[in-house]
């Protein structure tokens, strides 16, 4: 309710979709469904990460750790934003897609401004700490590996998609660590350009201009 109140502030002419909950039968691959009737939420996918049926189904821990009720708001708003702005999120390179996904995380922050970063990203405290303390080193790693301007999704998707970690040598590095970098780029861009509205950001597909305007230097 609080998240959609914030949404109504930024988009006053939009209607708020009704939200229904149901027992999904532990459908962890699609816990949230968007339909013509509204948002349909599989409430049994948020019983807590230690819920024994999740373990019996052998759901990977990097997924089941998110099955907590405090994550419902950011997860719903993330999927909602991906639906609403689907035409404005993807680019040709890794950097483009980092920024596209970073826009989503910036949007979520606007919807749930009082939520701590780790909960908003669905990172553990250790994973969040890793992102913050390794930001410069991680950026350097992506640069040295020539990944930022790569157009080969296979070579960089592990940095943007959910996973147990991005480096087997550093188990606290979350699978979506690249999205965190994208968020930081977007956040710096918006701080340097306060006249740009949230909606103008979300529909902007000039990812190079966003990166250039951010002057990002971790």
PDB file of C-alpha atoms in Angstrom:
ATOM      1  CA  UNK A   1       0.000   0.000   0.000  1.00  0.00           C
ATOM      2  CA  UNK A   2       2.787   2.408   0.908  1.00  0.00           C
ATOM      3  CA  UNK A   3       4.698   1.662  -2.309  1.00  0.00           C
ATOM      4  CA  UNK A   4       1.677   2.349  -4.492  1.00  0.00           C
ATOM      5  CA  UNK A   5       0.958   5.574  -2.586  1.00  0.00           C
ATOM      6  CA  UNK A   6       4.422   6.702  -3.654  1.00  0.00           C
ATOM      7  CA  UNK A   7       3.691   5.500  -7.181  1.00  0.00           C
ATOM      8  CA  UNK A   8       0.520   7.623  -7.231  1.00  0.00           C
ATOM      9  CA  UNK A   9       2.614  10.646  -6.237  1.00  0.00           C
ATOM     10  CA  UNK A  10       4.868  10.212  -9.287  1.00  0.00           C
ATOM     11  CA  UNK A  11       2.092   9.045 -11.632  1.00  0.00           C
ATOM     12  CA  UNK A  12      -1.100  10.771 -10.388  1.00  0.00           C
ATOM     13  CA  UNK A  13      -3.107  10.009 -13.526  1.00  0.00           C
ATOM     14  CA  UNK A  14      -2.417   6.250 -13.388  1.00  0.00           C
ATOM     15  CA  UNK A  15      -4.835   3.839 -11.769  1.00  0.00           C
ATOM     16  CA  UNK A  16      -3.571   1.433  -9.115  1.00  0.00           C
ATOM     17  CA  UNK A  17      -4.000  -2.226 -10.070  1.00  0.00           C
ATOM     18  CA  UNK A  18      -5.899  -4.406  -7.600  1.00  0.00           C
ATOM     19  CA  UNK A  19      -3.796  -7.008  -5.835  1.00  0.00           C
ATOM     20  CA  UNK A  20      -5.031 -10.526  -5.170  1.00  0.00           C
ATOM     21  CA  UNK A  21      -3.313 -13.244  -3.189  1.00  0.00           C
ATOM     22  CA  UNK A  22      -3.691 -16.974  -3.667  1.00  0.00           C
ATOM     23  CA  UNK A  23      -2.001 -20.243  -2.776  1.00  0.00           C
ATOM     24  CA  UNK A  24       0.167 -21.009  -5.803  1.00  0.00           C
ATOM     25  CA  UNK A  25       1.216 -24.536  -4.883  1.00  0.00           C
ATOM     26  CA  UNK A  26       4.767 -23.265  -4.294  1.00  0.00           C
ATOM     27  CA  UNK A  27       5.191 -22.012  -7.846  1.00  0.00           C
ATOM     28  CA  UNK A  28       8.558 -20.376  -7.207  1.00  0.00           C
ATOM     29  CA  UNK A  29       9.221 -19.799 -10.913  1.00  0.00           C
ATOM     30  CA  UNK A  30       6.290 -17.379 -11.167  1.00  0.00           C
ATOM     31  CA  UNK A  31       5.331 -16.071  -7.707  1.00  0.00           C
ATOM     32  CA  UNK A  32       3.762 -12.936  -9.184  1.00  0.00           C
ATOM     33  CA  UNK A  33       1.416 -12.862 -12.175  1.00  0.00           C
ATOM     34  CA  UNK A  34       0.270  -9.736 -14.009  1.00  0.00           C
ATOM     35  CA  UNK A  35      -3.100 -10.056 -15.720  1.00  0.00           C
ATOM     36  CA  UNK A  36      -5.931  -7.912 -16.989  1.00  0.00           C
ATOM     37  CA  UNK A  37      -7.512  -8.306 -13.553  1.00  0.00           C
ATOM     38  CA  UNK A  38      -4.535  -6.969 -11.613  1.00  0.00           C
ATOM     39  CA  UNK A  39      -1.510  -8.305  -9.763  1.00  0.00           C
ATOM     40  CA  UNK A  40      -1.862 -11.868  -8.509  1.00  0.00           C
ATOM     41  CA  UNK A  41       0.524 -12.766  -5.713  1.00  0.00           C
ATOM     42  CA  UNK A  42       1.372 -16.335  -4.694  1.00  0.00           C
ATOM     43  CA  UNK A  43       1.404 -15.672  -0.971  1.00  0.00           C
ATOM     44  CA  UNK A  44       2.812 -19.130  -0.188  1.00  0.00           C
ATOM     45  CA  UNK A  45       6.097 -18.010  -1.735  1.00  0.00           C
ATOM     46  CA  UNK A  46       6.684 -15.602   1.157  1.00  0.00           C
ATOM     47  CA  UNK A  47       6.389 -17.852   4.216  1.00  0.00           C
ATOM     48  CA  UNK A  48      10.009 -17.289   5.256  1.00  0.00           C
ATOM     49  CA  UNK A  49      13.268 -18.680   3.922  1.00  0.00           C
ATOM     50  CA  UNK A  50      13.316 -21.426   6.570  1.00  0.00           C
ATOM     51  CA  UNK A  51       9.908 -22.840   5.528  1.00  0.00           C
ATOM     52  CA  UNK A  52      10.566 -26.574   5.274  1.00  0.00           C
ATOM     53  CA  UNK A  53       8.606 -27.282   2.025  1.00  0.00           C
ATOM     54  CA  UNK A  54      11.021 -24.947   0.194  1.00  0.00           C
ATOM     55  CA  UNK A  55      13.870 -27.192   1.296  1.00  0.00           C
ATOM     56  CA  UNK A  56      11.956 -30.347   0.333  1.00  0.00           C
ATOM     57  CA  UNK A  57      11.480 -28.946  -3.160  1.00  0.00           C
ATOM     58  CA  UNK A  58      15.248 -28.340  -3.260  1.00  0.00           C
ATOM     59  CA  UNK A  59      14.734 -24.731  -4.263  1.00  0.00           C
ATOM     60  CA  UNK A  60      18.213 -23.147  -4.513  1.00  0.00           C
ATOM     61  CA  UNK A  61      19.122 -21.151  -1.429  1.00  0.00           C
ATOM     62  CA  UNK A  62      19.940 -18.027  -3.453  1.00  0.00           C
ATOM     63  CA  UNK A  63      16.249 -18.007  -4.431  1.00  0.00           C
ATOM     64  CA  UNK A  64      14.615 -19.232  -1.221  1.00  0.00           C
ATOM     65  CA  UNK A  65      16.394 -16.561   0.850  1.00  0.00           C
ATOM     66  CA  UNK A  66      14.067 -14.061  -0.845  1.00  0.00           C
ATOM     67  CA  UNK A  67      10.866 -15.811   0.227  1.00  0.00           C
ATOM     68  CA  UNK A  68      10.250 -13.465   3.153  1.00  0.00           C
ATOM     69  CA  UNK A  69       7.250 -11.168   3.574  1.00  0.00           C
ATOM     70  CA  UNK A  70       9.394  -8.017   3.950  1.00  0.00           C
ATOM     71  CA  UNK A  71      10.513  -8.496   0.337  1.00  0.00           C
ATOM     72  CA  UNK A  72       6.994  -8.494  -1.109  1.00  0.00           C
ATOM     73  CA  UNK A  73       6.921  -4.731  -1.774  1.00  0.00           C
ATOM     74  CA  UNK A  74      10.248  -4.449  -3.659  1.00  0.00           C
ATOM     75  CA  UNK A  75       9.620  -7.687  -5.579  1.00  0.00           C
ATOM     76  CA  UNK A  76       6.139  -6.548  -6.668  1.00  0.00           C
ATOM     77  CA  UNK A  77       7.392  -3.085  -7.614  1.00  0.00           C
ATOM     78  CA  UNK A  78      10.353  -4.543  -9.525  1.00  0.00           C
ATOM     79  CA  UNK A  79       8.098  -6.773 -11.603  1.00  0.00           C
ATOM     80  CA  UNK A  80       5.573  -3.966 -11.993  1.00  0.00           C
ATOM     81  CA  UNK A  81       8.271  -1.610 -13.293  1.00  0.00           C
ATOM     82  CA  UNK A  82       9.632  -4.237 -15.669  1.00  0.00           C
ATOM     83  CA  UNK A  83       6.130  -4.593 -17.102  1.00  0.00           C
ATOM     84  CA  UNK A  84       5.488  -0.849 -17.364  1.00  0.00           C
ATOM     85  CA  UNK A  85       8.877   0.121 -18.801  1.00  0.00           C
ATOM     86  CA  UNK A  86       9.731  -3.034 -20.743  1.00  0.00           C
ATOM     87  CA  UNK A  87      10.433  -1.072 -23.933  1.00  0.00           C
ATOM     88  CA  UNK A  88      13.004   1.179 -22.245  1.00  0.00           C
ATOM     89  CA  UNK A  89      15.274  -1.174 -20.310  1.00  0.00           C
ATOM     90  CA  UNK A  90      17.335  -3.206 -22.768  1.00  0.00           C
ATOM     91  CA  UNK A  91      20.365  -2.161 -24.764  1.00  0.00           C
ATOM     92  CA  UNK A  92      23.064  -3.716 -26.888  1.00  0.00           C
ATOM     93  CA  UNK A  93      25.912  -3.932 -24.372  1.00  0.00           C
ATOM     94  CA  UNK A  94      26.427  -5.074 -20.814  1.00  0.00           C
ATOM     95  CA  UNK A  95      26.739  -1.449 -19.684  1.00  0.00           C
ATOM     96  CA  UNK A  96      23.445  -0.583 -21.394  1.00  0.00           C
ATOM     97  CA  UNK A  97      21.686  -3.412 -19.595  1.00  0.00           C
ATOM     98  CA  UNK A  98      23.342  -2.598 -16.279  1.00  0.00           C
ATOM     99  CA  UNK A  99      21.947   0.915 -16.547  1.00  0.00           C
ATOM    100  CA  UNK A 100      18.540  -0.356 -17.686  1.00  0.00           C
ATOM    101  CA  UNK A 101      18.283  -2.620 -14.649  1.00  0.00           C
ATOM    102  CA  UNK A 102      19.775   0.129 -12.496  1.00  0.00           C
ATOM    103  CA  UNK A 103      16.848   2.351 -13.507  1.00  0.00           C
ATOM    104  CA  UNK A 104      14.510  -0.292 -12.110  1.00  0.00           C
ATOM    105  CA  UNK A 105      16.343  -0.298  -8.770  1.00  0.00           C
ATOM    106  CA  UNK A 106      16.247   3.505  -8.657  1.00  0.00           C
ATOM    107  CA  UNK A 107      12.506   3.330  -9.338  1.00  0.00           C
ATOM    108  CA  UNK A 108      12.055   0.864  -6.462  1.00  0.00           C
ATOM    109  CA  UNK A 109      13.982   3.183  -4.144  1.00  0.00           C
ATOM    110  CA  UNK A 110      11.516   5.955  -5.015  1.00  0.00           C
ATOM    111  CA  UNK A 111       8.600   3.629  -4.225  1.00  0.00           C
ATOM    112  CA  UNK A 112       9.988   2.320  -0.907  1.00  0.00           C
ATOM    113  CA  UNK A 113      12.328   5.133   0.201  1.00  0.00           C
ATOM    114  CA  UNK A 114      12.523   4.030   3.836  1.00  0.00           C
ATOM    115  CA  UNK A 115      13.615   0.466   3.114  1.00  0.00           C
ATOM    116  CA  UNK A 116      17.239  -0.419   3.823  1.00  0.00           C
ATOM    117  CA  UNK A 117      19.391  -1.149   0.775  1.00  0.00           C
ATOM    118  CA  UNK A 118      19.913  -4.839   1.553  1.00  0.00           C
ATOM    119  CA  UNK A 119      16.165  -5.521   1.772  1.00  0.00           C
ATOM    120  CA  UNK A 120      15.445  -3.499  -1.351  1.00  0.00           C
ATOM    121  CA  UNK A 121      17.970  -5.475  -3.389  1.00  0.00           C
ATOM    122  CA  UNK A 122      17.144  -8.768  -1.600  1.00  0.00           C
ATOM    123  CA  UNK A 123      20.798  -9.099  -0.621  1.00  0.00           C
ATOM    124  CA  UNK A 124      22.023 -10.461   2.659  1.00  0.00           C
ATOM    125  CA  UNK A 125      23.868  -7.973   4.849  1.00  0.00           C
ATOM    126  CA  UNK A 126      27.148  -9.642   3.858  1.00  0.00           C
ATOM    127  CA  UNK A 127      26.280  -9.397   0.164  1.00  0.00           C
ATOM    128  CA  UNK A 128      25.326  -5.739   0.528  1.00  0.00           C
ATOM    129  CA  UNK A 129      28.538  -5.051   2.398  1.00  0.00           C
ATOM    130  CA  UNK A 130      30.506  -6.804  -0.362  1.00  0.00           C
ATOM    131  CA  UNK A 131      28.914  -4.607  -3.046  1.00  0.00           C
ATOM    132  CA  UNK A 132      29.681  -1.438  -1.117  1.00  0.00           C
ATOM    133  CA  UNK A 133      33.254  -2.330  -0.159  1.00  0.00           C
ATOM    134  CA  UNK A 134      34.178  -3.890  -3.533  1.00  0.00           C
ATOM    135  CA  UNK A 135      32.497  -1.346  -5.802  1.00  0.00           C
ATOM    136  CA  UNK A 136      35.743   0.070  -7.195  1.00  0.00           C
ATOM    137  CA  UNK A 137      37.468  -3.297  -7.513  1.00  0.00           C
ATOM    138  CA  UNK A 138      34.418  -4.862  -9.166  1.00  0.00           C
ATOM    139  CA  UNK A 139      34.168  -2.014 -11.671  1.00  0.00           C
ATOM    140  CA  UNK A 140      37.862  -2.430 -12.449  1.00  0.00           C
ATOM    141  CA  UNK A 141      37.320  -6.180 -12.922  1.00  0.00           C
ATOM    142  CA  UNK A 142      34.540  -5.579 -15.455  1.00  0.00           C
ATOM    143  CA  UNK A 143      36.737  -3.056 -17.271  1.00  0.00           C
ATOM    144  CA  UNK A 144      39.811  -5.286 -17.353  1.00  0.00           C
ATOM    145  CA  UNK A 145      37.722  -8.199 -18.670  1.00  0.00           C
ATOM    146  CA  UNK A 146      36.374  -5.977 -21.474  1.00  0.00           C
ATOM    147  CA  UNK A 147      32.839  -6.830 -20.404  1.00  0.00           C
ATOM    148  CA  UNK A 148      31.248  -3.387 -20.196  1.00  0.00           C
ATOM    149  CA  UNK A 149      30.838  -3.000 -23.946  1.00  0.00           C
ATOM    150  CA  UNK A 150      30.398  -6.683 -24.680  1.00  0.00           C
ATOM    151  CA  UNK A 151      27.342  -7.652 -26.722  1.00  0.00           C
ATOM    152  CA  UNK A 152      27.675 -11.319 -25.784  1.00  0.00           C
ATOM    153  CA  UNK A 153      24.996 -11.960 -23.156  1.00  0.00           C
ATOM    154  CA  UNK A 154      26.487 -15.336 -22.316  1.00  0.00           C
ATOM    155  CA  UNK A 155      29.742 -13.708 -21.215  1.00  0.00           C
ATOM    156  CA  UNK A 156      28.182 -11.310 -18.718  1.00  0.00           C
ATOM    157  CA  UNK A 157      24.715 -12.561 -17.743  1.00  0.00           C
ATOM    158  CA  UNK A 158      25.920 -13.997 -14.416  1.00  0.00           C
ATOM    159  CA  UNK A 159      26.655 -10.439 -13.258  1.00  0.00           C
ATOM    160  CA  UNK A 160      23.061  -9.306 -13.879  1.00  0.00           C
ATOM    161  CA  UNK A 161      20.912 -12.335 -13.108  1.00  0.00           C
ATOM    162  CA  UNK A 162      20.105 -13.992  -9.770  1.00  0.00           C
ATOM    163  CA  UNK A 163      22.713 -16.513  -8.727  1.00  0.00           C
ATOM    164  CA  UNK A 164      24.563 -17.784  -5.665  1.00  0.00           C
ATOM    165  CA  UNK A 165      27.591 -15.531  -6.330  1.00  0.00           C
ATOM    166  CA  UNK A 166      29.573 -13.924  -9.147  1.00  0.00           C
ATOM    167  CA  UNK A 167      32.961 -15.192  -7.990  1.00  0.00           C
ATOM    168  CA  UNK A 168      33.586 -18.654  -6.601  1.00  0.00           C
ATOM    169  CA  UNK A 169      36.513 -17.130  -4.698  1.00  0.00           C
ATOM    170  CA  UNK A 170      34.263 -14.595  -2.949  1.00  0.00           C
ATOM    171  CA  UNK A 171      31.045 -16.278  -1.894  1.00  0.00           C
ATOM    172  CA  UNK A 172      29.582 -13.031  -0.533  1.00  0.00           C
ATOM    173  CA  UNK A 173      29.494 -11.520  -4.034  1.00  0.00           C
ATOM    174  CA  UNK A 174      25.806 -11.641  -5.105  1.00  0.00           C
ATOM    175  CA  UNK A 175      24.742 -12.770  -8.550  1.00  0.00           C
ATOM    176  CA  UNK A 176      23.159  -9.397  -9.334  1.00  0.00           C
ATOM    177  CA  UNK A 177      26.230  -7.367  -8.351  1.00  0.00           C
ATOM    178  CA  UNK A 178      26.286  -5.740 -11.793  1.00  0.00           C
ATOM    179  CA  UNK A 179      22.778  -4.391 -11.201  1.00  0.00           C
ATOM    180  CA  UNK A 180      24.056  -2.645  -8.077  1.00  0.00           C
ATOM    181  CA  UNK A 181      26.699  -0.877 -10.210  1.00  0.00           C
ATOM    182  CA  UNK A 182      24.013   0.102 -12.706  1.00  0.00           C
ATOM    183  CA  UNK A 183      21.948   1.553  -9.864  1.00  0.00           C
ATOM    184  CA  UNK A 184      24.914   3.576  -8.614  1.00  0.00           C
ATOM    185  CA  UNK A 185      25.466   5.002 -12.116  1.00  0.00           C
ATOM    186  CA  UNK A 186      21.801   5.991 -12.383  1.00  0.00           C
ATOM    187  CA  UNK A 187      21.741   7.464  -8.884  1.00  0.00           C
ATOM    188  CA  UNK A 188      24.774   9.649  -9.586  1.00  0.00           C
ATOM    189  CA  UNK A 189      23.245  10.715 -12.905  1.00  0.00           C
ATOM    190  CA  UNK A 190      20.037  11.807 -11.186  1.00  0.00           C
ATOM    191  CA  UNK A 191      21.909  13.615  -8.412  1.00  0.00           C
ATOM    192  CA  UNK A 192      23.809  15.594 -11.055  1.00  0.00           C
ATOM    193  CA  UNK A 193      20.612  16.301 -13.002  1.00  0.00           C
ATOM    194  CA  UNK A 194      17.909  17.178 -10.456  1.00  0.00           C
ATOM    195  CA  UNK A 195      15.622  18.655 -13.114  1.00  0.00           C
ATOM    196  CA  UNK A 196      15.077  15.237 -14.714  1.00  0.00           C
ATOM    197  CA  UNK A 197      11.889  13.575 -13.493  1.00  0.00           C
ATOM    198  CA  UNK A 198      11.581   9.923 -12.563  1.00  0.00           C
ATOM    199  CA  UNK A 199       9.471   9.211 -15.626  1.00  0.00           C
ATOM    200  CA  UNK A 200      11.923  10.998 -17.932  1.00  0.00           C
ATOM    201  CA  UNK A 201      14.644   8.755 -16.565  1.00  0.00           C
ATOM    202  CA  UNK A 202      12.603   5.584 -16.938  1.00  0.00           C
ATOM    203  CA  UNK A 203      11.752   6.173 -20.611  1.00  0.00           C
ATOM    204  CA  UNK A 204      15.242   7.369 -21.579  1.00  0.00           C
ATOM    205  CA  UNK A 205      17.031   4.770 -23.723  1.00  0.00           C
ATOM    206  CA  UNK A 206      20.153   6.853 -24.366  1.00  0.00           C
ATOM    207  CA  UNK A 207      22.247   4.740 -22.016  1.00  0.00           C
ATOM    208  CA  UNK A 208      25.489   6.342 -23.192  1.00  0.00           C
ATOM    209  CA  UNK A 209      24.170   9.784 -22.246  1.00  0.00           C
ATOM    210  CA  UNK A 210      23.165   8.531 -18.801  1.00  0.00           C
ATOM    211  CA  UNK A 211      26.599   7.009 -18.263  1.00  0.00           C
ATOM    212  CA  UNK A 212      28.357  10.124 -19.510  1.00  0.00           C
ATOM    213  CA  UNK A 213      26.155  12.391 -17.431  1.00  0.00           C
ATOM    214  CA  UNK A 214      26.756  10.357 -14.273  1.00  0.00           C
ATOM    215  CA  UNK A 215      30.522  10.914 -14.449  1.00  0.00           C
ATOM    216  CA  UNK A 216      30.748   7.636 -12.543  1.00  0.00           C
ATOM    217  CA  UNK A 217      34.107   7.030 -10.904  1.00  0.00           C
ATOM    218  CA  UNK A 218      33.914   4.516  -8.048  1.00  0.00           C
TER     219      UNK A 218
END
